Tab-separated table of C-alpha atoms in Angstrom:
chain	number	residue	atom	x	y	z
B	25	ALA	CA	298.153	179.051	163.089
B	26	GLN	CA	297.614	178.122	166.674
B	27	SER	CA	299.591	179.799	169.444
B	28	VAL	CA	299.923	179.537	173.201
B	29	THR	CA	300.754	182.351	175.597
B	30	GLN	CA	301.991	181.853	179.118
B	31	PRO	CA	302.288	185.423	180.396
B	32	ASP	CA	304.303	184.622	183.517
B	33	ILE	CA	307.910	183.636	182.901
B	34	HIS	CA	308.724	183.025	186.559
B	35	ILE	CA	306.511	182.711	189.628
B	36	THR	CA	307.627	182.331	193.231
B	37	VAL	CA	305.257	181.087	195.912
B	38	SER	CA	305.612	179.984	199.506
B	39	GLU	CA	305.110	176.356	200.371
B	40	GLY	CA	301.493	175.782	201.319
B	41	ALA	CA	300.234	178.737	199.312
B	42	SER	CA	297.841	178.368	196.413
B	43	LEU	CA	299.016	178.516	192.815
B	44	GLU	CA	297.542	179.574	189.517
B	45	LEU	CA	299.497	179.446	186.265
B	46	ARG	CA	297.945	181.211	183.324
B	47	CYS	CA	297.590	179.940	179.785
B	48	ASN	CA	295.828	181.547	176.838
B	49	TYR	CA	295.571	180.049	173.398
B	50	SER	CA	294.681	181.224	169.939
B	51	TYR	CA	292.935	178.771	167.672
B	52	GLY	CA	289.896	178.759	165.399
B	53	ALA	CA	288.145	175.857	167.068
B	54	THR	CA	288.400	174.252	170.473
B	55	PRO	CA	291.740	172.498	170.560
B	56	TYR	CA	292.951	169.748	172.786
B	57	LEU	CA	294.645	171.340	175.802
B	58	PHE	CA	297.438	170.045	177.985
B	59	TRP	CA	299.653	170.954	180.887
B	60	TYR	CA	303.095	169.376	181.179
B	61	VAL	CA	305.689	169.649	183.919
B	62	GLN	CA	309.433	169.464	183.400
B	63	SER	CA	311.852	168.993	186.273
B	64	PRO	CA	315.470	170.053	185.697
B	65	GLY	CA	317.260	167.727	183.300
B	66	GLN	CA	314.144	165.650	182.770
B	67	GLY	CA	311.645	165.055	180.028
B	68	LEU	CA	308.074	166.279	180.102
B	69	GLN	CA	305.389	164.646	182.201
B	70	LEU	CA	301.710	165.101	181.467
B	71	LEU	CA	299.808	166.682	184.359
B	72	LEU	CA	296.374	166.786	182.789
B	73	LYS	CA	294.513	167.196	179.535
B	74	TYR	CA	291.217	168.499	178.222
B	75	PHE	CA	289.557	167.085	175.122
B	76	SER	CA	285.853	167.745	175.755
B	77	GLY	CA	283.161	167.542	178.425
B	78	ASP	CA	283.547	168.856	181.962
B	79	THR	CA	285.566	172.048	181.799
B	80	LEU	CA	287.236	171.437	185.156
B	81	VAL	CA	289.768	168.657	184.809
B	82	GLN	CA	291.710	166.922	187.520
B	83	GLY	CA	295.280	165.807	187.036
B	84	ILE	CA	298.083	164.152	188.874
B	85	LYS	CA	299.873	165.561	191.923
B	86	GLY	CA	296.802	167.497	193.055
B	87	PHE	CA	296.663	169.813	190.040
B	88	GLU	CA	293.524	170.899	188.259
B	89	ALA	CA	292.785	173.145	185.288
B	90	GLU	CA	289.717	174.924	184.051
B	91	PHE	CA	288.903	175.452	180.385
B	92	LYS	CA	287.121	178.743	179.722
B	93	ARG	CA	286.059	178.980	176.109
B	94	SER	CA	284.978	182.628	176.351
B	95	GLN	CA	288.441	183.627	177.567
B	96	SER	CA	290.427	181.111	175.473
B	97	SER	CA	292.132	180.123	178.676
B	98	PHE	CA	293.221	176.933	180.390
B	99	ASN	CA	294.695	177.968	183.733
B	100	LEU	CA	296.414	175.485	186.006
B	101	ARG	CA	295.730	175.546	189.745
B	102	LYS	CA	296.823	173.843	192.924
B	103	PRO	CA	295.378	174.691	196.342
B	104	SER	CA	298.559	174.063	198.343
B	105	VAL	CA	302.002	173.983	196.775
B	106	HIS	CA	304.697	171.587	197.936
B	107	TRP	CA	308.434	172.207	197.614
B	108	SER	CA	308.617	169.300	195.161
B	109	ASP	CA	306.368	171.232	192.751
B	110	ALA	CA	309.264	173.514	191.849
B	111	ALA	CA	309.733	172.928	188.116
B	112	GLU	CA	308.873	174.415	184.758
B	113	TYR	CA	305.309	174.144	183.527
B	114	PHE	CA	304.247	174.140	179.910
B	115	CYS	CA	300.818	174.661	178.450
B	116	ALA	CA	300.255	173.061	175.038
B	117	VAL	CA	297.525	172.753	172.438
B	118	ALA	CA	296.846	170.284	169.624
B	119	PRO	CA	294.457	170.689	166.681
B	120	GLY	CA	291.647	168.811	168.382
B	121	ARG	CA	290.633	166.444	165.648
B	122	SER	CA	291.517	162.876	164.879
B	123	GLY	CA	293.655	161.892	161.978
B	124	ALA	CA	297.165	161.991	160.688
B	125	GLY	CA	299.390	164.348	162.576
B	126	SER	CA	296.593	165.610	164.771
B	127	TYR	CA	298.782	165.441	167.839
B	128	GLN	CA	301.147	168.175	166.737
B	129	LEU	CA	301.610	170.026	169.970
B	130	THR	CA	302.207	173.762	170.090
B	131	PHE	CA	303.812	174.752	173.358
B	132	GLY	CA	303.891	177.953	175.343
B	133	LYS	CA	307.267	179.265	176.464
B	134	GLY	CA	306.805	177.895	179.937
B	135	THR	CA	306.466	179.222	183.469
B	136	LYS	CA	309.194	178.467	185.961
B	137	LEU	CA	307.858	177.867	189.453
B	138	SER	CA	310.036	178.436	192.496
B	139	VAL	CA	308.814	177.414	195.937
B	140	ILE	CA	310.028	179.121	199.121
B	141	PRO	CA	310.168	176.748	202.100
L	249	ASN	CA	308.310	149.208	180.259
L	250	ALA	CA	311.119	151.486	179.159
L	251	GLY	CA	308.765	153.889	177.344
L	252	VAL	CA	310.644	156.292	175.075
L	253	THR	CA	314.424	155.945	175.119
L	254	GLN	CA	316.765	158.542	173.653
L	255	THR	CA	320.496	158.183	173.081
L	256	PRO	CA	322.885	159.776	173.648
L	257	LYS	CA	321.974	162.005	176.613
L	258	PHE	CA	324.720	164.516	175.858
L	259	ARG	CA	326.836	165.264	172.804
L	260	ILE	CA	329.248	167.937	171.659
L	261	LEU	CA	329.697	168.336	167.904
L	262	LYS	CA	331.984	170.494	165.861
L	263	ILE	CA	330.534	172.666	163.130
L	264	GLY	CA	330.014	170.631	159.968
L	265	GLN	CA	329.995	167.252	161.665
L	266	SER	CA	327.050	164.932	161.362
L	267	MET	CA	325.302	162.720	163.862
L	268	THR	CA	322.145	160.743	164.473
L	269	LEU	CA	320.007	161.095	167.551
L	270	GLN	CA	318.361	157.814	168.365
L	271	CYS	CA	314.814	157.364	169.636
L	272	ALA	CA	313.097	154.096	170.398
L	273	GLN	CA	309.754	153.289	171.985
L	274	ASP	CA	308.462	149.944	173.172
L	275	MET	CA	304.778	150.819	173.478
L	276	ASN	CA	303.828	149.958	169.885
L	277	HIS	CA	302.860	153.583	169.283
L	278	ASN	CA	302.110	154.610	165.725
L	279	TYR	CA	302.918	158.306	166.078
L	280	MET	CA	306.360	159.610	166.878
L	281	TYR	CA	307.701	163.165	167.089
L	282	TRP	CA	310.917	165.127	167.399
L	283	TYR	CA	310.946	168.448	169.238
L	284	ARG	CA	313.700	170.874	170.087
L	285	GLN	CA	313.731	173.064	173.161
L	286	ASP	CA	315.747	176.262	173.254
L	287	PRO	CA	316.355	178.262	176.462
L	288	GLY	CA	313.316	180.271	177.500
L	289	MET	CA	311.231	178.757	174.753
L	290	GLY	CA	308.690	176.018	174.529
L	291	LEU	CA	309.225	172.948	172.434
L	292	LYS	CA	309.038	173.267	168.677
L	293	LEU	CA	308.147	170.375	166.387
L	294	ILE	CA	310.882	169.337	163.942
L	295	TYR	CA	309.442	166.233	162.269
L	296	TYR	CA	306.780	163.696	162.969
L	297	SER	CA	305.730	160.275	161.738
L	298	VAL	CA	302.339	158.603	161.700
L	299	GLY	CA	303.688	155.138	161.001
L	300	ALA	CA	306.541	153.172	159.511
L	301	GLY	CA	307.577	154.664	156.185
L	302	ILE	CA	305.609	157.898	156.683
L	303	THR	CA	307.188	161.131	157.870
L	304	ASP	CA	306.357	164.801	157.561
L	305	LYS	CA	307.824	168.178	158.438
L	306	GLY	CA	306.935	170.120	161.506
L	307	GLU	CA	307.528	173.771	162.309
L	308	VAL	CA	311.362	173.806	162.181
L	309	PRO	CA	312.628	171.015	159.867
L	310	ASN	CA	315.545	172.780	158.177
L	311	GLY	CA	318.895	171.106	158.787
L	312	TYR	CA	317.367	167.807	159.889
L	313	ASN	CA	316.266	164.543	158.328
L	314	VAL	CA	314.323	161.606	159.667
L	315	SER	CA	313.389	158.095	158.680
L	316	ARG	CA	310.953	155.576	160.094
L	317	SER	CA	311.760	152.070	158.914
L	318	THR	CA	310.175	150.378	161.927
L	319	THR	CA	307.367	151.219	164.344
L	320	GLU	CA	309.822	151.298	167.247
L	321	ASP	CA	312.555	153.602	165.958
L	322	PHE	CA	312.579	157.209	164.775
L	323	PRO	CA	316.123	158.537	164.365
L	324	LEU	CA	316.869	162.207	163.737
L	325	ARG	CA	319.819	163.029	161.487
L	326	LEU	CA	321.896	166.213	161.493
L	327	GLU	CA	324.012	166.295	158.336
L	328	LEU	CA	326.036	169.500	158.744
L	329	ALA	CA	325.876	170.645	162.327
L	330	ALA	CA	325.567	174.388	162.921
L	331	PRO	CA	325.695	176.405	166.167
L	332	SER	CA	321.991	177.213	165.698
L	333	GLN	CA	321.269	173.534	166.298
L	334	THR	CA	322.561	173.718	169.849
L	335	SER	CA	319.485	172.709	171.794
L	336	VAL	CA	317.822	169.994	173.824
L	337	TYR	CA	316.042	167.465	171.645
L	338	PHE	CA	313.032	165.498	172.797
L	339	CYS	CA	311.442	162.513	171.154
L	340	ALA	CA	307.824	161.657	171.907
L	341	SER	CA	305.302	159.035	170.901
L	342	THR	CA	301.539	158.588	170.996
L	343	ARG	CA	299.388	155.563	170.333
L	344	THR	CA	297.058	157.482	168.048
L	345	GLY	CA	296.719	161.117	167.070
L	346	ASP	CA	294.690	162.147	170.093
L	347	THR	CA	296.119	160.299	173.039
L	348	GLU	CA	298.723	161.148	175.634
L	349	ALA	CA	302.257	161.836	174.428
L	350	PHE	CA	305.121	160.119	176.198
L	351	PHE	CA	308.438	161.932	176.123
L	352	GLY	CA	311.993	160.714	176.298
L	353	GLN	CA	314.526	162.196	178.704
L	354	GLY	CA	316.078	164.383	176.032
L	355	THR	CA	319.433	164.756	174.270
L	356	ARG	CA	321.453	167.865	175.051
L	357	LEU	CA	323.430	168.801	171.941
L	358	THR	CA	326.076	171.499	171.750
L	359	VAL	CA	327.603	172.537	168.431
L	360	VAL	CA	330.904	174.422	168.701
């Protein structure tokens, strides 16, 4: 069974500082990889996704993530954090093949980001 | 476009009561999903559907039922509410099995 580990439950950074949120996955093959953001009381918004190809993917709001197969990791980064980035971030994986039910996401437990003005 | 719409946004149930959480999407997506989110946890898949008339269990289906009579709607039924079903429920849809998921705003359910 696939699993996702986000080792940091809560991270606090100063506005303007750089950010890296960690994500490790366990799966037999290369899955599809995603980062979602959830603001308080809101649904989830897709930041970026990796299916194949270039291992450095760009997303919305200035975020990027790098897929490292050797480390089974898909860490999320942003060079300069804004106060509006304060939210909870979820890493997720899907089986990575087409077909019925292939988009069954397995989520990590999330990392809550706080931003100090 | 409205995207994925969930109703109600909040609900309090007494133990043993039943209710249906509604989910509708207007994007003509074939795949629809129900997740629950518990505090400090990621989302867990309850049920999913790959098209009208086809549903299947996810990771945590016990205590829930679903139906998919139309492409647009995917209601989630709780027959005998239990405190363990207190959670935030999210509905999502995708056009195919490997495209972006769109999520609803969630339904916060409390069972007392």
